[in-house]
Tab-separated table of C-alpha atoms in Angstrom:
chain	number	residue	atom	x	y	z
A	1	UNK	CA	-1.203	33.438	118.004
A	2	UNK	CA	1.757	35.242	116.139
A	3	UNK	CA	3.232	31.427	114.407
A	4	UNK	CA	2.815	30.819	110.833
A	5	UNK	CA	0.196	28.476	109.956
A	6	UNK	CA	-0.967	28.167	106.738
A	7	UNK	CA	-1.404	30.010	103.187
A	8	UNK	CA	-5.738	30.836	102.978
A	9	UNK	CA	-6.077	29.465	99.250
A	10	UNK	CA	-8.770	32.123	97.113
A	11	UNK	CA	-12.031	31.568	97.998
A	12	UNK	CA	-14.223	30.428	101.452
A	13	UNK	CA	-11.861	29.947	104.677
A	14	UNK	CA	-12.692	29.464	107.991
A	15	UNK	CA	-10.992	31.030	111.019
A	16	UNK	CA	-11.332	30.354	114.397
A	17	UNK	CA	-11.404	33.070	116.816
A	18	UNK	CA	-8.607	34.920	119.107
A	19	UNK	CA	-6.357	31.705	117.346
A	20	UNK	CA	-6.171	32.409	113.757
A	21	UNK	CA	-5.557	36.082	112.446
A	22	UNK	CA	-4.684	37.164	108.565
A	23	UNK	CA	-1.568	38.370	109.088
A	24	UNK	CA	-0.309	39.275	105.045
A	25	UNK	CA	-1.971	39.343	101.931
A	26	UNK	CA	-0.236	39.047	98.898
A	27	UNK	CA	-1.746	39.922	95.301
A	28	UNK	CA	0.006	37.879	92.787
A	29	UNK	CA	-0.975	39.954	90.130
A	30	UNK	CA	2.206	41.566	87.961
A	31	UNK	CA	3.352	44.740	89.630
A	32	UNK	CA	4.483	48.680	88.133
A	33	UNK	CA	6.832	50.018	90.380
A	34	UNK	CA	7.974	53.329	89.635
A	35	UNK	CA	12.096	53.829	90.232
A	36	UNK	CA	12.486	57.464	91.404
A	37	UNK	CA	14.735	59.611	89.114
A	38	UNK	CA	18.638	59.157	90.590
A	39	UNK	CA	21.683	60.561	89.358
A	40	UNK	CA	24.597	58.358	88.259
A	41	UNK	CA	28.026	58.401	86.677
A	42	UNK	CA	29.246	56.725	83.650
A	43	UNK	CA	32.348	55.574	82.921
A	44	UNK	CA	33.258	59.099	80.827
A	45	UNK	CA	32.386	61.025	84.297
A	46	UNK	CA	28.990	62.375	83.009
A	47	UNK	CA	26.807	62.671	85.408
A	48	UNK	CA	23.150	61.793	83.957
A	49	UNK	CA	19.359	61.932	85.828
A	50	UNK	CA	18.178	58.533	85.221
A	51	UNK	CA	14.924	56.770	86.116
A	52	UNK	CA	12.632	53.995	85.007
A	53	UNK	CA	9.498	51.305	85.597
A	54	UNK	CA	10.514	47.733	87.209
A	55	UNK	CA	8.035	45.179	86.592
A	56	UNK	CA	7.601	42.247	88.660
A	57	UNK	CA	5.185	39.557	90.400
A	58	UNK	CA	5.311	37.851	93.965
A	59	UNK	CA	6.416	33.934	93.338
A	60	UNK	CA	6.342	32.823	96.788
A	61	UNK	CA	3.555	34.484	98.862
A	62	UNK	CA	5.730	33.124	102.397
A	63	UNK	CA	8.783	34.446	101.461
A	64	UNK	CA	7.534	37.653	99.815
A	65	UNK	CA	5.639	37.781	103.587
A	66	UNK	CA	8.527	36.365	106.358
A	67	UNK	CA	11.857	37.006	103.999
A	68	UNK	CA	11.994	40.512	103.729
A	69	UNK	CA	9.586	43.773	105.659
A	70	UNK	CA	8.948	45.516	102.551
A	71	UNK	CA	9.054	43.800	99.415
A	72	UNK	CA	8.585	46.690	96.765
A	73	UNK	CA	10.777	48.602	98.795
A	74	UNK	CA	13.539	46.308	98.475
A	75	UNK	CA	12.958	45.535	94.819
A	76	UNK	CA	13.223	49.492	94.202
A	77	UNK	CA	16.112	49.935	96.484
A	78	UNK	CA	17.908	47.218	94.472
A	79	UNK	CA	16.967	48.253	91.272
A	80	UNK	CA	18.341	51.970	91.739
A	81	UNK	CA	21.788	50.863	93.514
A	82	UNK	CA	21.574	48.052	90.185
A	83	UNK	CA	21.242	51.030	87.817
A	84	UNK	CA	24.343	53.011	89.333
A	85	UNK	CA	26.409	50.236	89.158
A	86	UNK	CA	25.627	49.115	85.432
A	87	UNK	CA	25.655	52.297	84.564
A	88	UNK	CA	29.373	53.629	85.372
A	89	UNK	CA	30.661	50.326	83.549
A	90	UNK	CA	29.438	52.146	79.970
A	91	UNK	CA	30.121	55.578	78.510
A	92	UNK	CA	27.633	57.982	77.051
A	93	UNK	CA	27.525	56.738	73.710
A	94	UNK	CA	27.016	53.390	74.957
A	95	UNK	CA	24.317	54.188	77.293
A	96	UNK	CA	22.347	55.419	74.276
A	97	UNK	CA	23.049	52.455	71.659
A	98	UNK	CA	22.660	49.779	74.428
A	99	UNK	CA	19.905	50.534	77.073
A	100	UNK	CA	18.543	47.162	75.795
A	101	UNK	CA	21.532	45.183	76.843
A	102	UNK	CA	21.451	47.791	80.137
A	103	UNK	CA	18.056	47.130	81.098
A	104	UNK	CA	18.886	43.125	80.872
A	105	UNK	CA	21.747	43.046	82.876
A	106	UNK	CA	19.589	45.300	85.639
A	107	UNK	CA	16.819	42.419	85.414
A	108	UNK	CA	19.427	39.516	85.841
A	109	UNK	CA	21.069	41.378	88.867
A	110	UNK	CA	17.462	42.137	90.354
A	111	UNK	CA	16.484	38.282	90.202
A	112	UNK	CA	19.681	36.939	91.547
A	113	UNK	CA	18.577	38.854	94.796
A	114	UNK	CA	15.002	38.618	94.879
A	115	UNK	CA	14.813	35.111	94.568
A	116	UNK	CA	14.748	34.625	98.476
A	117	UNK	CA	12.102	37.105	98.890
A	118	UNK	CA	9.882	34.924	96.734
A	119	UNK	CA	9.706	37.917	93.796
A	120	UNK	CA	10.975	37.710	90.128
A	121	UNK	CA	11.616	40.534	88.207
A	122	UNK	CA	10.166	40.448	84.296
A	123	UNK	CA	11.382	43.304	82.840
A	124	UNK	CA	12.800	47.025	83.801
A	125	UNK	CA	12.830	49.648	81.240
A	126	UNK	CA	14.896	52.898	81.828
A	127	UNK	CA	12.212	56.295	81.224
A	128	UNK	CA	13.931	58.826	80.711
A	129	UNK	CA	18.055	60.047	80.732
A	130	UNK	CA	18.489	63.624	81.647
A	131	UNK	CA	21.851	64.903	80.455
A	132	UNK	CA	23.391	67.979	81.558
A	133	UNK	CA	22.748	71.191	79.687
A	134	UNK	CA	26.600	71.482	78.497
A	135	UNK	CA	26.868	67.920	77.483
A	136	UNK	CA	23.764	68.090	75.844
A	137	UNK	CA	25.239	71.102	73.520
A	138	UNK	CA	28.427	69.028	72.657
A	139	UNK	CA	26.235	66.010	71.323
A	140	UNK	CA	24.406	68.516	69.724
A	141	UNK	CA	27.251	69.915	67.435
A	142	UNK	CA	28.645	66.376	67.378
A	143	UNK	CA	25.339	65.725	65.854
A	144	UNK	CA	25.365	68.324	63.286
A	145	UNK	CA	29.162	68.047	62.528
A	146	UNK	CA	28.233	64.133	61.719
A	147	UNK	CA	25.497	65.620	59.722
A	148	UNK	CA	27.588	67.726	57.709
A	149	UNK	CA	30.666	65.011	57.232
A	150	UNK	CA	27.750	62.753	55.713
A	151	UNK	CA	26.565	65.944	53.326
A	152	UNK	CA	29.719	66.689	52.328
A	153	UNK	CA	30.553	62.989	51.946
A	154	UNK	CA	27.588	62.729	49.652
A	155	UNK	CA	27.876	65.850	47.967
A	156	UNK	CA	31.351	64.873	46.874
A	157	UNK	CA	30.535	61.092	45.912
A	158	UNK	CA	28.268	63.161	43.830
A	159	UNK	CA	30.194	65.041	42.129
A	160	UNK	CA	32.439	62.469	41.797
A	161	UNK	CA	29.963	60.062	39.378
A	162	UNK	CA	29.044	63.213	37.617
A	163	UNK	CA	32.193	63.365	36.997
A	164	UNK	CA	32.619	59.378	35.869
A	165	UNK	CA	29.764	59.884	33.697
A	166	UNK	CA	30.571	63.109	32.054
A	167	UNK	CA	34.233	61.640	31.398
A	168	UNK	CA	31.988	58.340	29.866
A	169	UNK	CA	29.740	60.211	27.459
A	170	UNK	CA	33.091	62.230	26.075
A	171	UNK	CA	35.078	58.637	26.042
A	172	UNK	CA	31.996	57.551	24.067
A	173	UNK	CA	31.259	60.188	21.975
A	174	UNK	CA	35.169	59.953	20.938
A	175	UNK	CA	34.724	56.250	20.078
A	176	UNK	CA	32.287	57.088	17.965
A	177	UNK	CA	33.463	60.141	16.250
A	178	UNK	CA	36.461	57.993	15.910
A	179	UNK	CA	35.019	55.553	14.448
A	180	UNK	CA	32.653	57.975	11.923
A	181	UNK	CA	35.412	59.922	10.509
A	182	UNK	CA	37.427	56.038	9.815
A	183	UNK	CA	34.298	55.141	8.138
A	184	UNK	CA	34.182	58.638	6.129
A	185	UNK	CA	38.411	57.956	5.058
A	186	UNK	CA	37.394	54.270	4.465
A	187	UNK	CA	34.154	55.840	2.205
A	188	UNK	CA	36.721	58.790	0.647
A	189	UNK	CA	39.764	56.285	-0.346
A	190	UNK	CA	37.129	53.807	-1.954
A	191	UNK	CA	35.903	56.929	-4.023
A	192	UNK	CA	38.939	58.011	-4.877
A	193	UNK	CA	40.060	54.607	-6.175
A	194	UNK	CA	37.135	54.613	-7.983
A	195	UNK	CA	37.703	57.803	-9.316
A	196	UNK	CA	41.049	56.920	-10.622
A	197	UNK	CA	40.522	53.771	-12.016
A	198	UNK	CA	37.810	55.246	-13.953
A	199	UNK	CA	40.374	57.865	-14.822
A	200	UNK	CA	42.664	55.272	-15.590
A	201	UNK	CA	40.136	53.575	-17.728
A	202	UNK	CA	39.009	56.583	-19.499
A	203	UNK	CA	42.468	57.802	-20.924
A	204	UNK	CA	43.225	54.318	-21.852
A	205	UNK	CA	40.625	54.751	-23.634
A	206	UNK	CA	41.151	57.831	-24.814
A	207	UNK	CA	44.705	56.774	-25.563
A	208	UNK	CA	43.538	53.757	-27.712
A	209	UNK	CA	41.727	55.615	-29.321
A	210	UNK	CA	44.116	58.551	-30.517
A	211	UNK	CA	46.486	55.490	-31.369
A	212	UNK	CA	43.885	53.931	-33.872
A	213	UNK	CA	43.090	57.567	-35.084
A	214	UNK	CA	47.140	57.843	-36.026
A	215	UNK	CA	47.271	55.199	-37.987
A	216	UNK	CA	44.616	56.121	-40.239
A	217	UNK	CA	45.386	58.221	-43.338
A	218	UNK	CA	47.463	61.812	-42.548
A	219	UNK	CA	47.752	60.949	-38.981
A	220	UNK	CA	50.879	62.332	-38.655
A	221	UNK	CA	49.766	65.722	-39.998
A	222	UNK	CA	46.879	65.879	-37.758
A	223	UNK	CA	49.505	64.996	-34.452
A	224	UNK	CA	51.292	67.579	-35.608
A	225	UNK	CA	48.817	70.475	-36.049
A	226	UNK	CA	47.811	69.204	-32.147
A	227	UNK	CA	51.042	69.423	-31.090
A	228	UNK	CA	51.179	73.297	-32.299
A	229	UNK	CA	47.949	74.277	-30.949
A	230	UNK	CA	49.721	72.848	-27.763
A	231	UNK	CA	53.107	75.056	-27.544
A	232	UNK	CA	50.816	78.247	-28.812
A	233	UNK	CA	48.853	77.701	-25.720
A	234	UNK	CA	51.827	77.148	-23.223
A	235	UNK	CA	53.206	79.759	-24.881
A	236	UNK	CA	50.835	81.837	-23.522
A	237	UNK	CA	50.043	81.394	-20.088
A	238	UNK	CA	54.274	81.562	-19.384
A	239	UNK	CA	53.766	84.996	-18.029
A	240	UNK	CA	50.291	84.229	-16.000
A	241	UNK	CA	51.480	81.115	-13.913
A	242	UNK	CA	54.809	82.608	-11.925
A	243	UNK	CA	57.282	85.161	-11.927
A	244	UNK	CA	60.010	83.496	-13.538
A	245	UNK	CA	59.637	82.962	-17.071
A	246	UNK	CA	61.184	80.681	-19.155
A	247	UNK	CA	61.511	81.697	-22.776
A	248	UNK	CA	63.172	79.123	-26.053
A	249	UNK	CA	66.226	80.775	-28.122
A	250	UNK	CA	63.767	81.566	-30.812
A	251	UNK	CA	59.965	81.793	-29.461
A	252	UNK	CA	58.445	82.861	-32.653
A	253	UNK	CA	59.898	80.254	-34.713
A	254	UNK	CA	57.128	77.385	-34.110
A	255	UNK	CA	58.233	75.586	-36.897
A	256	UNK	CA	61.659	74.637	-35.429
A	257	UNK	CA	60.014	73.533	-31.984
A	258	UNK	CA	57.006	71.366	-34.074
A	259	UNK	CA	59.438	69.499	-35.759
A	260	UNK	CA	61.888	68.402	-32.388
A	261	UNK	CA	58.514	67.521	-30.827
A	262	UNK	CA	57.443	65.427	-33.820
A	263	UNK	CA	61.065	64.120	-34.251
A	264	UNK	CA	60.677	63.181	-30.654
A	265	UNK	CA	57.292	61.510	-31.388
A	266	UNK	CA	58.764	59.803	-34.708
A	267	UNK	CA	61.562	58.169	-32.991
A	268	UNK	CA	59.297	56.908	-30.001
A	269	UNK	CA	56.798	55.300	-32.334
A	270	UNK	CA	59.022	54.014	-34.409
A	271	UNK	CA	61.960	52.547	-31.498
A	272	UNK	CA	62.406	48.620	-31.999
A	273	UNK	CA	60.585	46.359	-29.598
A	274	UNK	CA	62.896	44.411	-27.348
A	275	UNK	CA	63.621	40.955	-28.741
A	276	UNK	CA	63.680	42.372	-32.512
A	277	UNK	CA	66.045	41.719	-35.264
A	278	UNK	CA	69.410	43.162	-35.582
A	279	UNK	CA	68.563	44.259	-38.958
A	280	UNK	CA	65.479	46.385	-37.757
A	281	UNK	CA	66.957	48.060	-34.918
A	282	UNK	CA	70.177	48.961	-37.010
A	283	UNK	CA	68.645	50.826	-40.252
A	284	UNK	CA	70.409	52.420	-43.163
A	285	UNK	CA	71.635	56.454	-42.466
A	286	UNK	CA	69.475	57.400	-45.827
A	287	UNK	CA	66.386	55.909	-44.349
A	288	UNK	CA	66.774	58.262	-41.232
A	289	UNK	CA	67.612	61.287	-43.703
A	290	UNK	CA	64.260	60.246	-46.077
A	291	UNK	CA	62.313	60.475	-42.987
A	292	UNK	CA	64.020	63.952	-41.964
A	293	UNK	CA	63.580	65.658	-45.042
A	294	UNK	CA	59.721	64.039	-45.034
A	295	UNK	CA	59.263	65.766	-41.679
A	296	UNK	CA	61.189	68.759	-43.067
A	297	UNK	CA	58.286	68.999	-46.041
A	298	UNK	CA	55.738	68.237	-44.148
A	299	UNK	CA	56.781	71.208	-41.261
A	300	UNK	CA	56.868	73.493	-44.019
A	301	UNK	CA	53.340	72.740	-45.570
A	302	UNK	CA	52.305	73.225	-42.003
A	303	UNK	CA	54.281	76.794	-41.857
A	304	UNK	CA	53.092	77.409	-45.616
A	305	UNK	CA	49.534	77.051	-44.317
């Protein structure tokens, strides 16, 4: 007769007449409620179109019934004014990158205020954010301008290891050029010390044997005649090599020139070894003359012939 009396469990219940009347019911299934699109302001003063889904499911079946007229009407109510509220504490950007952390802080506030009506809220997720045309063109160039800064970021790191690794391949190619032409001077100095020491030892050679051939019989004679073919050959190239030209007191006397270039060669191979007598390095004045007029003969059997 209009007083609560008792919660009808599922299943077979018996009423009594004009005395007991079902007065709610109450599914306590999980409930889609549809938030109507709204507008609200964020903390940047953009004003966006906002709606979304609240899900939820009755707790308490009395106080879903006696604590409140119209349950889903309240939950919506308080969702939307929730919404407004959350929203103009973020900015645009943030409304965006966080609608997770936006749609938990929506179900917390929900809860804390549906508890007396015997209803929990499980989840709300925002649908859709309708921004306004203009707005919606400036995140659209800030889009591409981000777009660009990260091309041209890229295009110049790039350009920039193209760079590195061109400047590595020349740094390496130098080493190594570097280090072939060393090897080439190291190869060339070794060949040229090989070339003279052969040198070397072939006009020692040479030179030991022209000594042993000079002290076998009419040596002298045959350094001599060697020594003429020698200034007749000078003689003429003087005029082929340069412009200046050098010419003795008396070119066509070979005779004279033979015998200071054999005097020259007399007194070299016959000079006294350091350490020698006194006696040998101080001969007699006739022994230099015998030798003189010896050279002087033997010039003019050369001459003669």
């Amino acid at each position: 007769m209009g007083r609560f009396h008792r919660i009808l469990e599922p299943g077979l219940n018996i009423l009594i007449p004009v005395l007991d009347r079902i007065r709610y019911v109450q599914s306590l299934k999980e409930i889609v409620i549809n938030v109507p699109e709204q507008s609200a302001v964020t903390l940047d003063n953009v004003t966006l179109q906002i709606d979304g889904v609240l899900y939820l499911r009755i707790m308490d079946p009395y106080k879903a019934s006696y604590g409140v007229e119209d349950p889903e009407y309240a939950v919506t109510q308080l969702a939307q004014t929730t919404m407004r509220s959350e929203l103009g504490k973020l900015s645009l950007d943030k409304v965006f990158r966080e609608r997770e952390s936006l749609n938990a802080s929506i179900v917390d506030a929900i809860n804390q205020a549906a508890d007396y009506w015997g209803i929990r809220c499980l989840r709300y997720e925002i649908k859709d954010i309708h921004v306004p045309p203009r707005v919606k063109e400036s995140m659209q160039m800030q889009v591409e301008a981000e777009r660009r800064k990260r091309a041209t970021v890229l295009e110049s790191e790039g350009t920039r290891e193209s760079a590195i690794n061109v400047a590595e391949g020349k740094k390496q190619a130098q080493i190594l050029a570097s280090e072939a032409e060393k090897a080439e001077q190291i190869n060339q100095a070794a060949g040229e010390a090989s070339a003279v020491l052969a040198k070397a030892k072939a006009k020692a050679e040479a030179i030991r044997i022209l000594a042993a051939a000079l002290t076998q019989h009419n040596g002298d004679a045959a350094a001599s005649l060697t020594v003429a073919e020698q200034y007749v050959s000078a003689f003429s190239k003087l005029a082929k090599d340069s412009n200046t030209i050098l010419l003795p007191s008396n070119p066509g006397d070979v005779t004279s020139m033979v015998a200071q270039a054999m005097g020259v060669y007399g007194a070299l191979t016959k000079a006294p070894l350091p350490g020698a007598q006194d006696s040998a390095s101080s001969g007699s004045s006739r022994d230099v003359q015998g030798r003189d007029a010896s050279l002087d003969e033997e010039f003019d059997r050369v001459k003669l012939s």
